[in-house]
PDB file of C-alpha atoms in Angstrom:
ATOM      1  CA  ASP E   1     -13.410  15.400   4.060  1.00 64.00           C
ATOM      2  CA  ALA E   2     -13.145  13.452   0.841  1.00 83.00           C
ATOM      3  CA  GLY E   3     -10.598  10.687   0.643  1.00 94.00           C
ATOM      4  CA  VAL E   4      -8.323   9.924  -2.259  1.00 97.00           C
ATOM      5  CA  THR E   5     -10.243   9.719  -5.513  1.00 97.00           C
ATOM      6  CA  GLN E   6      -9.196   7.928  -8.686  1.00 98.00           C
ATOM      7  CA  SER E   7     -10.617   7.754 -12.167  1.00 97.00           C
ATOM      8  CA  PRO E   8     -11.637   5.785 -14.043  1.00 97.00           C
ATOM      9  CA  THR E   9     -12.591   2.858 -11.827  1.00 97.00           C
ATOM     10  CA  HIS E  10     -12.253   0.313 -14.605  1.00 97.00           C
ATOM     11  CA  LEU E  11     -10.577   0.391 -17.984  1.00 96.00           C
ATOM     12  CA  ILE E  12     -10.176  -2.074 -20.836  1.00 98.00           C
ATOM     13  CA  LYS E  13      -7.460  -1.477 -23.424  1.00 98.00           C
ATOM     14  CA  THR E  14      -5.727  -3.475 -26.113  1.00 98.00           C
ATOM     15  CA  ARG E  15      -2.032  -4.134 -26.470  1.00 98.00           C
ATOM     16  CA  GLY E  16      -0.048  -1.204 -27.791  1.00 98.00           C
ATOM     17  CA  GLN E  17      -2.532   1.424 -26.643  1.00 98.00           C
ATOM     18  CA  HIS E  18      -1.867   4.218 -24.203  1.00 98.00           C
ATOM     19  CA  VAL E  19      -3.679   4.864 -20.909  1.00 98.00           C
ATOM     20  CA  THR E  20      -3.951   7.784 -18.488  1.00 98.00           C
ATOM     21  CA  LEU E  21      -5.040   7.278 -14.900  1.00 98.00           C
ATOM     22  CA  ARG E  22      -5.950  10.142 -12.609  1.00 98.00           C
ATOM     23  CA  CYS E  23      -5.746  10.751  -8.884  1.00 98.00           C
ATOM     24  CA  SER E  24      -6.824  13.513  -6.526  1.00 98.00           C
ATOM     25  CA  PRO E  25      -5.218  13.472  -3.067  1.00 97.00           C
ATOM     26  CA  ILE E  26      -6.769  14.203   0.287  1.00 96.00           C
ATOM     27  CA  SER E  27      -7.093  17.934   0.859  1.00 95.00           C
ATOM     28  CA  GLY E  28      -3.908  19.225   2.453  1.00 93.00           C
ATOM     29  CA  HIS E  29      -1.738  16.352   1.245  1.00 94.00           C
ATOM     30  CA  LYS E  30       1.012  17.383  -1.147  1.00 94.00           C
ATOM     31  CA  SER E  31       2.553  14.017  -1.923  1.00 95.00           C
ATOM     32  CA  VAL E  32       1.111  11.401  -4.275  1.00 97.00           C
ATOM     33  CA  SER E  33       2.456   7.909  -4.840  1.00 97.00           C
ATOM     34  CA  TRP E  34       1.468   5.303  -7.407  1.00 98.00           C
ATOM     35  CA  TYR E  35       1.504   1.536  -6.940  1.00 98.00           C
ATOM     36  CA  GLN E  36       0.757  -1.400  -9.215  1.00 98.00           C
ATOM     37  CA  GLN E  37      -0.920  -4.458  -7.738  1.00 98.00           C
ATOM     38  CA  VAL E  38      -0.984  -7.573  -9.853  1.00 97.00           C
ATOM     39  CA  LEU E  39      -3.567 -10.176  -8.863  1.00 94.00           C
ATOM     40  CA  GLY E  40      -2.427 -12.196  -5.877  1.00 93.00           C
ATOM     41  CA  GLN E  41       0.513  -9.959  -4.996  1.00 95.00           C
ATOM     42  CA  GLY E  42       1.246  -6.988  -2.804  1.00 97.00           C
ATOM     43  CA  PRO E  43       1.378  -3.492  -4.296  1.00 98.00           C
ATOM     44  CA  GLN E  44       4.623  -2.487  -6.015  1.00 98.00           C
ATOM     45  CA  PHE E  45       5.873   1.106  -5.920  1.00 97.00           C
ATOM     46  CA  ILE E  46       5.927   2.967  -9.228  1.00 98.00           C
ATOM     47  CA  PHE E  47       6.388   6.689  -8.457  1.00 95.00           C
ATOM     48  CA  GLN E  48       6.271   9.299  -5.735  1.00 96.00           C
ATOM     49  CA  TYR E  49       5.640  12.971  -6.464  1.00 96.00           C
ATOM     50  CA  TYR E  50       5.887  15.967  -4.184  1.00 94.00           C
ATOM     51  CA  GLU E  51       5.512  19.606  -5.163  1.00 91.00           C
ATOM     52  CA  LYS E  52       5.273  18.564  -8.819  1.00 92.00           C
ATOM     53  CA  GLU E  53       8.659  16.862  -8.751  1.00 94.00           C
ATOM     54  CA  GLU E  54       9.432  13.173  -8.989  1.00 94.00           C
ATOM     55  CA  ARG E  55      10.866  12.055  -5.654  1.00 93.00           C
ATOM     56  CA  GLY E  56      11.138   8.350  -6.278  1.00 93.00           C
ATOM     57  CA  ARG E  57      10.783   5.800  -9.012  1.00 95.00           C
ATOM     58  CA  GLY E  58      10.362   2.060  -8.755  1.00 95.00           C
ATOM     59  CA  ASN E  59      11.663  -0.629 -11.061  1.00 95.00           C
ATOM     60  CA  PHE E  60       9.322   0.015 -13.968  1.00 98.00           C
ATOM     61  CA  PRO E  61      10.143   0.610 -17.648  1.00 97.00           C
ATOM     62  CA  ASP E  62      10.150   4.038 -19.254  1.00 97.00           C
ATOM     63  CA  ARG E  63       6.727   3.276 -20.700  1.00 98.00           C
ATOM     64  CA  PHE E  64       5.470   4.381 -17.298  1.00 98.00           C
ATOM     65  CA  SER E  65       5.472   8.097 -16.581  1.00 98.00           C
ATOM     66  CA  ALA E  66       3.629  10.435 -14.271  1.00 98.00           C
ATOM     67  CA  ARG E  67       3.224  14.047 -13.369  1.00 97.00           C
ATOM     68  CA  GLN E  68       1.759  16.153 -10.600  1.00 98.00           C
ATOM     69  CA  PHE E  69      -0.200  19.328 -11.108  1.00 97.00           C
ATOM     70  CA  PRO E  70      -0.215  22.589  -9.093  1.00 96.00           C
ATOM     71  CA  ASN E  71      -3.357  21.420  -7.264  1.00 95.00           C
ATOM     72  CA  TYR E  72      -1.413  18.262  -6.247  1.00 96.00           C
ATOM     73  CA  SER E  73      -3.521  15.927  -8.363  1.00 98.00           C
ATOM     74  CA  SER E  74      -1.582  13.455 -10.448  1.00 98.00           C
ATOM     75  CA  GLU E  75      -1.688  11.433 -13.644  1.00 98.00           C
ATOM     76  CA  LEU E  76      -0.066   8.109 -14.383  1.00 98.00           C
ATOM     77  CA  ASN E  77       0.577   7.367 -18.041  1.00 98.00           C
ATOM     78  CA  VAL E  78       1.432   4.016 -19.528  1.00 98.00           C
ATOM     79  CA  ASN E  79       2.438   3.744 -23.184  1.00 98.00           C
ATOM     80  CA  ALA E  80       2.585   0.714 -25.465  1.00 98.00           C
ATOM     81  CA  LEU E  81       0.476  -1.411 -23.152  1.00 98.00           C
ATOM     82  CA  LEU E  82       1.404  -5.029 -22.625  1.00 98.00           C
ATOM     83  CA  LEU E  83      -0.767  -7.855 -21.347  1.00 98.00           C
ATOM     84  CA  GLY E  84       1.344  -7.849 -18.193  1.00 97.00           C
ATOM     85  CA  ASP E  85       0.253  -4.305 -17.397  1.00 98.00           C
ATOM     86  CA  SER E  86      -3.148  -5.645 -16.409  1.00 98.00           C
ATOM     87  CA  ALA E  87      -3.423  -4.800 -12.726  1.00 98.00           C
ATOM     88  CA  LEU E  88      -5.016  -2.649 -10.070  1.00 98.00           C
ATOM     89  CA  TYR E  89      -3.341   0.761 -10.026  1.00 98.00           C
ATOM     90  CA  LEU E  90      -3.454   2.407  -6.640  1.00 98.00           C
ATOM     91  CA  CYS E  91      -2.838   6.014  -5.812  1.00 98.00           C
ATOM     92  CA  ALA E  92      -1.870   7.097  -2.304  1.00 97.00           C
ATOM     93  CA  SER E  93      -1.651  10.535  -0.788  1.00 97.00           C
ATOM     94  CA  SER E  94       0.295  11.636   2.248  1.00 95.00           C
ATOM     95  CA  GLN E  95       2.078  14.444   3.953  1.00 91.00           C
ATOM     96  CA  TYR E  96       5.654  14.451   2.728  1.00 84.00           C
ATOM     97  CA  GLY E  97       8.281  12.798   4.904  1.00 83.00           C
ATOM     98  CA  GLN E  98       9.788   9.518   5.968  1.00 81.00           C
ATOM     99  CA  GLY E  99       7.228   7.281   7.568  1.00 87.00           C
ATOM    100  CA  GLU E 100       4.200   9.415   6.810  1.00 91.00           C
ATOM    101  CA  THR E 101       1.053   7.349   6.492  1.00 95.00           C
ATOM    102  CA  GLN E 102      -0.076   6.834   2.917  1.00 96.00           C
ATOM    103  CA  TYR E 103      -3.829   6.791   2.369  1.00 97.00           C
ATOM    104  CA  PHE E 104      -5.018   4.889  -0.663  1.00 97.00           C
ATOM    105  CA  GLY E 105      -7.742   5.491  -3.179  1.00 97.00           C
ATOM    106  CA  PRO E 106     -10.103   2.829  -4.539  1.00 96.00           C
ATOM    107  CA  GLY E 107      -7.814   2.084  -7.466  1.00 97.00           C
ATOM    108  CA  THR E 108      -8.234   1.728 -11.203  1.00 98.00           C
ATOM    109  CA  ARG E 109      -8.578  -1.792 -12.559  1.00 97.00           C
ATOM    110  CA  LEU E 110      -6.844  -1.984 -15.927  1.00 98.00           C
ATOM    111  CA  LEU E 111      -7.349  -4.932 -18.228  1.00 98.00           C
ATOM    112  CA  VAL E 112      -5.168  -5.191 -21.306  1.00 98.00           C
ATOM    113  CA  LEU E 113      -6.423  -7.547 -24.006  1.00 97.00           C
TER     114      LEU E 113
ATOM    115  CA  ALA Z   1      17.043  -3.601   0.521  1.00 78.00           C
ATOM    116  CA  GLN Z   2      13.991  -3.699   2.689  1.00 90.00           C
ATOM    117  CA  LYS Z   3      11.871  -6.829   2.712  1.00 96.00           C
ATOM    118  CA  VAL Z   4       8.588  -7.858   4.283  1.00 98.00           C
ATOM    119  CA  THR Z   5       7.549 -11.478   4.619  1.00 98.00           C
ATOM    120  CA  GLN Z   6       4.049 -12.676   5.333  1.00 98.00           C
ATOM    121  CA  ALA Z   7       4.457 -16.416   5.418  1.00 95.00           C
ATOM    122  CA  GLN Z   8       0.762 -17.204   5.814  1.00 97.00           C
ATOM    123  CA  THR Z   9      -0.826 -17.138   2.384  1.00 97.00           C
ATOM    124  CA  GLU Z  10      -4.345 -17.891   3.581  1.00 98.00           C
ATOM    125  CA  ILE Z  11      -6.016 -18.445   6.930  1.00 98.00           C
ATOM    126  CA  SER Z  12      -9.542 -19.717   7.513  1.00 98.00           C
ATOM    127  CA  VAL Z  13     -11.253 -19.394  10.887  1.00 98.00           C
ATOM    128  CA  VAL Z  14     -14.742 -19.698  12.258  1.00 98.00           C
ATOM    129  CA  GLU Z  15     -16.429 -16.603  13.595  1.00 98.00           C
ATOM    130  CA  LYS Z  16     -15.456 -15.662  17.156  1.00 97.00           C
ATOM    131  CA  GLU Z  17     -12.096 -17.380  16.909  1.00 98.00           C
ATOM    132  CA  ASP Z  18      -8.959 -15.335  17.532  1.00 98.00           C
ATOM    133  CA  VAL Z  19      -6.476 -15.141  14.675  1.00 98.00           C
ATOM    134  CA  THR Z  20      -2.920 -13.838  14.386  1.00 98.00           C
ATOM    135  CA  LEU Z  21      -1.359 -12.666  11.149  1.00 98.00           C
ATOM    136  CA  ASP Z  22       2.419 -12.805  11.062  1.00 98.00           C
ATOM    137  CA  CYS Z  23       4.781 -10.223   9.601  1.00 98.00           C
ATOM    138  CA  VAL Z  24       8.582 -10.383   9.549  1.00 98.00           C
ATOM    139  CA  TYR Z  25      10.660  -7.562   8.133  1.00 98.00           C
ATOM    140  CA  GLU Z  26      14.246  -6.879   7.114  1.00 96.00           C
ATOM    141  CA  THR Z  27      15.873  -3.463   7.219  1.00 94.00           C
ATOM    142  CA  ARG Z  28      19.276  -1.930   7.890  1.00 91.00           C
ATOM    143  CA  ASP Z  29      17.764   1.361   9.003  1.00 88.00           C
ATOM    144  CA  THR Z  30      17.717   2.250  12.683  1.00 88.00           C
ATOM    145  CA  THR Z  31      14.655   4.419  12.184  1.00 89.00           C
ATOM    146  CA  TYR Z  32      11.829   2.827  10.287  1.00 92.00           C
ATOM    147  CA  TYR Z  33       8.070   2.636  10.148  1.00 95.00           C
ATOM    148  CA  LEU Z  34       5.746  -0.334   9.871  1.00 96.00           C
ATOM    149  CA  PHE Z  35       2.158  -0.410   8.709  1.00 97.00           C
ATOM    150  CA  TRP Z  36      -0.794  -2.745   8.396  1.00 98.00           C
ATOM    151  CA  TYR Z  37      -3.437  -2.300   5.723  1.00 98.00           C
ATOM    152  CA  LYS Z  38      -6.688  -4.164   5.067  1.00 98.00           C
ATOM    153  CA  GLN Z  39      -7.880  -4.785   1.513  1.00 97.00           C
ATOM    154  CA  PRO Z  40     -11.532  -5.878   1.277  1.00 95.00           C
ATOM    155  CA  PRO Z  41     -12.917  -7.291  -1.984  1.00 91.00           C
ATOM    156  CA  SER Z  42     -13.627  -3.758  -3.208  1.00 89.00           C
ATOM    157  CA  GLY Z  43      -9.867  -3.322  -3.601  1.00 90.00           C
ATOM    158  CA  GLU Z  44      -9.194  -0.173  -1.613  1.00 92.00           C
ATOM    159  CA  LEU Z  45      -6.343  -0.424   0.887  1.00 96.00           C
ATOM    160  CA  VAL Z  46      -7.560   0.686   4.296  1.00 97.00           C
ATOM    161  CA  PHE Z  47      -4.950   1.951   6.749  1.00 97.00           C
ATOM    162  CA  LEU Z  48      -5.033   0.198  10.128  1.00 97.00           C
ATOM    163  CA  ILE Z  49      -1.904   1.147  12.061  1.00 95.00           C
ATOM    164  CA  ARG Z  50       1.486   2.854  11.854  1.00 95.00           C
ATOM    165  CA  ARG Z  51       4.318   2.059  14.241  1.00 94.00           C
ATOM    166  CA  ASN Z  52       7.813   3.574  14.401  1.00 92.00           C
ATOM    167  CA  SER Z  53      10.894   1.623  15.380  1.00 92.00           C
ATOM    168  CA  PHE Z  54      11.323   3.476  18.681  1.00 90.00           C
ATOM    169  CA  ASP Z  55       7.927   2.555  20.031  1.00 87.00           C
ATOM    170  CA  GLU Z  56       7.769  -1.092  21.034  1.00 83.00           C
ATOM    171  CA  GLN Z  57       4.626  -0.800  23.074  1.00 85.00           C
ATOM    172  CA  ASN Z  58       1.921  -3.145  21.962  1.00 86.00           C
ATOM    173  CA  GLU Z  59      -1.225  -1.444  20.794  1.00 88.00           C
ATOM    174  CA  ILE Z  60      -4.858  -2.403  21.110  1.00 89.00           C
ATOM    175  CA  SER Z  61      -7.737  -0.904  19.188  1.00 91.00           C
ATOM    176  CA  GLY Z  62     -11.026  -2.608  19.862  1.00 94.00           C
ATOM    177  CA  ARG Z  63     -10.731  -6.199  18.639  1.00 96.00           C
ATOM    178  CA  TYR Z  64      -7.402  -5.461  16.952  1.00 96.00           C
ATOM    179  CA  SER Z  65      -4.006  -5.656  18.621  1.00 95.00           C
ATOM    180  CA  TRP Z  66      -0.442  -5.461  17.377  1.00 95.00           C
ATOM    181  CA  ASN Z  67       2.714  -7.010  18.818  1.00 95.00           C
ATOM    182  CA  PHE Z  68       5.934  -5.294  17.722  1.00 95.00           C
ATOM    183  CA  GLN Z  69       9.175  -7.086  18.627  1.00 94.00           C
ATOM    184  CA  LYS Z  70      12.418  -5.585  17.326  1.00 93.00           C
ATOM    185  CA  SER Z  71      14.432  -8.533  18.639  1.00 93.00           C
ATOM    186  CA  THR Z  72      12.714 -10.854  16.178  1.00 95.00           C
ATOM    187  CA  SER Z  73      11.932  -8.206  13.526  1.00 96.00           C
ATOM    188  CA  SER Z  74       8.255  -9.026  13.743  1.00 97.00           C
ATOM    189  CA  PHE Z  75       5.094  -6.968  13.749  1.00 97.00           C
ATOM    190  CA  ASN Z  76       2.189  -9.371  14.218  1.00 97.00           C
ATOM    191  CA  PHE Z  77      -1.488  -8.513  14.069  1.00 97.00           C
ATOM    192  CA  THR Z  78      -4.166 -10.256  16.133  1.00 97.00           C
ATOM    193  CA  ILE Z  79      -7.914 -10.062  15.646  1.00 97.00           C
ATOM    194  CA  THR Z  80      -9.869 -11.141  18.693  1.00 97.00           C
ATOM    195  CA  ALA Z  81     -13.323 -12.685  18.302  1.00 97.00           C
ATOM    196  CA  SER Z  82     -13.175 -12.532  14.517  1.00 97.00           C
ATOM    197  CA  GLN Z  83     -16.227 -11.563  12.500  1.00 97.00           C
ATOM    198  CA  VAL Z  84     -17.261 -12.258   8.914  1.00 97.00           C
ATOM    199  CA  VAL Z  85     -16.622  -8.587   8.096  1.00 96.00           C
ATOM    200  CA  ASP Z  86     -12.947  -9.145   8.915  1.00 97.00           C
ATOM    201  CA  SER Z  87     -12.621 -11.283   5.786  1.00 97.00           C
ATOM    202  CA  ALA Z  88     -10.105  -9.507   3.575  1.00 98.00           C
ATOM    203  CA  VAL Z  89      -6.493  -9.514   2.470  1.00 98.00           C
ATOM    204  CA  TYR Z  90      -4.178  -8.001   5.057  1.00 98.00           C
ATOM    205  CA  PHE Z  91      -0.863  -6.430   4.120  1.00 98.00           C
ATOM    206  CA  CYS Z  92       2.090  -5.568   6.280  1.00 98.00           C
ATOM    207  CA  ALA Z  93       4.339  -2.821   4.896  1.00 98.00           C
ATOM    208  CA  LEU Z  94       7.653  -1.141   5.697  1.00 97.00           C
ATOM    209  CA  SER Z  95       8.516   2.449   4.798  1.00 93.00           C
ATOM    210  CA  GLU Z  96      11.790   2.684   2.885  1.00 88.00           C
ATOM    211  CA  ALA Z  97      13.616   5.976   2.473  1.00 86.00           C
ATOM    212  CA  LEU Z  98      14.645   6.916  -1.058  1.00 84.00           C
ATOM    213  CA  GLU Z  99      17.184   9.547  -2.020  1.00 82.00           C
ATOM    214  CA  ASN Z 100      14.550  12.265  -2.110  1.00 81.00           C
ATOM    215  CA  GLY Z 101      11.425  10.500  -0.984  1.00 86.00           C
ATOM    216  CA  ASN Z 102      10.060   7.328   0.466  1.00 88.00           C
ATOM    217  CA  LYS Z 103       8.029   4.314  -0.551  1.00 92.00           C
ATOM    218  CA  LEU Z 104       6.153   1.452   1.021  1.00 96.00           C
ATOM    219  CA  VAL Z 105       7.463  -2.074   0.622  1.00 97.00           C
ATOM    220  CA  PHE Z 106       4.612  -4.542   0.999  1.00 98.00           C
ATOM    221  CA  GLY Z 107       4.484  -8.174   1.922  1.00 98.00           C
ATOM    222  CA  ALA Z 108       2.589 -10.594  -0.295  1.00 97.00           C
ATOM    223  CA  GLY Z 109      -0.462 -10.381   1.929  1.00 98.00           C
ATOM    224  CA  THR Z 110      -2.485 -12.868   3.961  1.00 98.00           C
ATOM    225  CA  ILE Z 111      -5.992 -13.791   2.880  1.00 98.00           C
ATOM    226  CA  LEU Z 112      -8.245 -14.100   5.924  1.00 98.00           C
ATOM    227  CA  ARG Z 113     -11.524 -15.950   5.548  1.00 98.00           C
ATOM    228  CA  VAL Z 114     -13.906 -15.832   8.485  1.00 98.00           C
ATOM    229  CA  LYS Z 115     -16.785 -18.277   8.227  1.00 97.00           C
ATOM    230  CA  SER Z 116     -20.065 -17.924  10.071  1.00 94.00           C
TER     231      SER Z 116
END
């Protein structure tokens, strides 16, 4: 079975632009979570979605938004990009529930110039 | 709030040496889950192990073993007879319940360099 897939793999944007990152979960998984990993740090939680509803949000500004589609894939949108948004964006899929293992995709490396 | 501390920023060993990566966590929950992930240079986080708070048995999987001690809030990871392919960043994580969901809280990671 295919693992978590993300696209694109790399992206270069300039300040003020908008970006959309995409994620397809493992077949059978209905929950998708997004994390931001800045170089040299551990991943930081951005969002969790389950059955197309937001189930959790981390400490990120409103410039960050996401949605989940009926096929459980998800998009992460970031508006008005800042230099500090440069990071590896990781998507994870899981069964829904406390303590369920989250399986991560390869990530999207975003560079904001 | 939950917190995970990985005090070792970087460890360098020579191949075939044993190495232990430390993880200390903080939580007020009585039921919680701990994880270890490996992040090779490619960037993808690879799941290694999941342990719930009610299961304190140590676990061994090939060259990998984990020591979970609730009394000291630690969940340490040992690699026996390390190999160059073990070189990666290793993250310890704690599952935190949200109002309607859950998230992983990660430590800062430990960079492991295994030299031949």
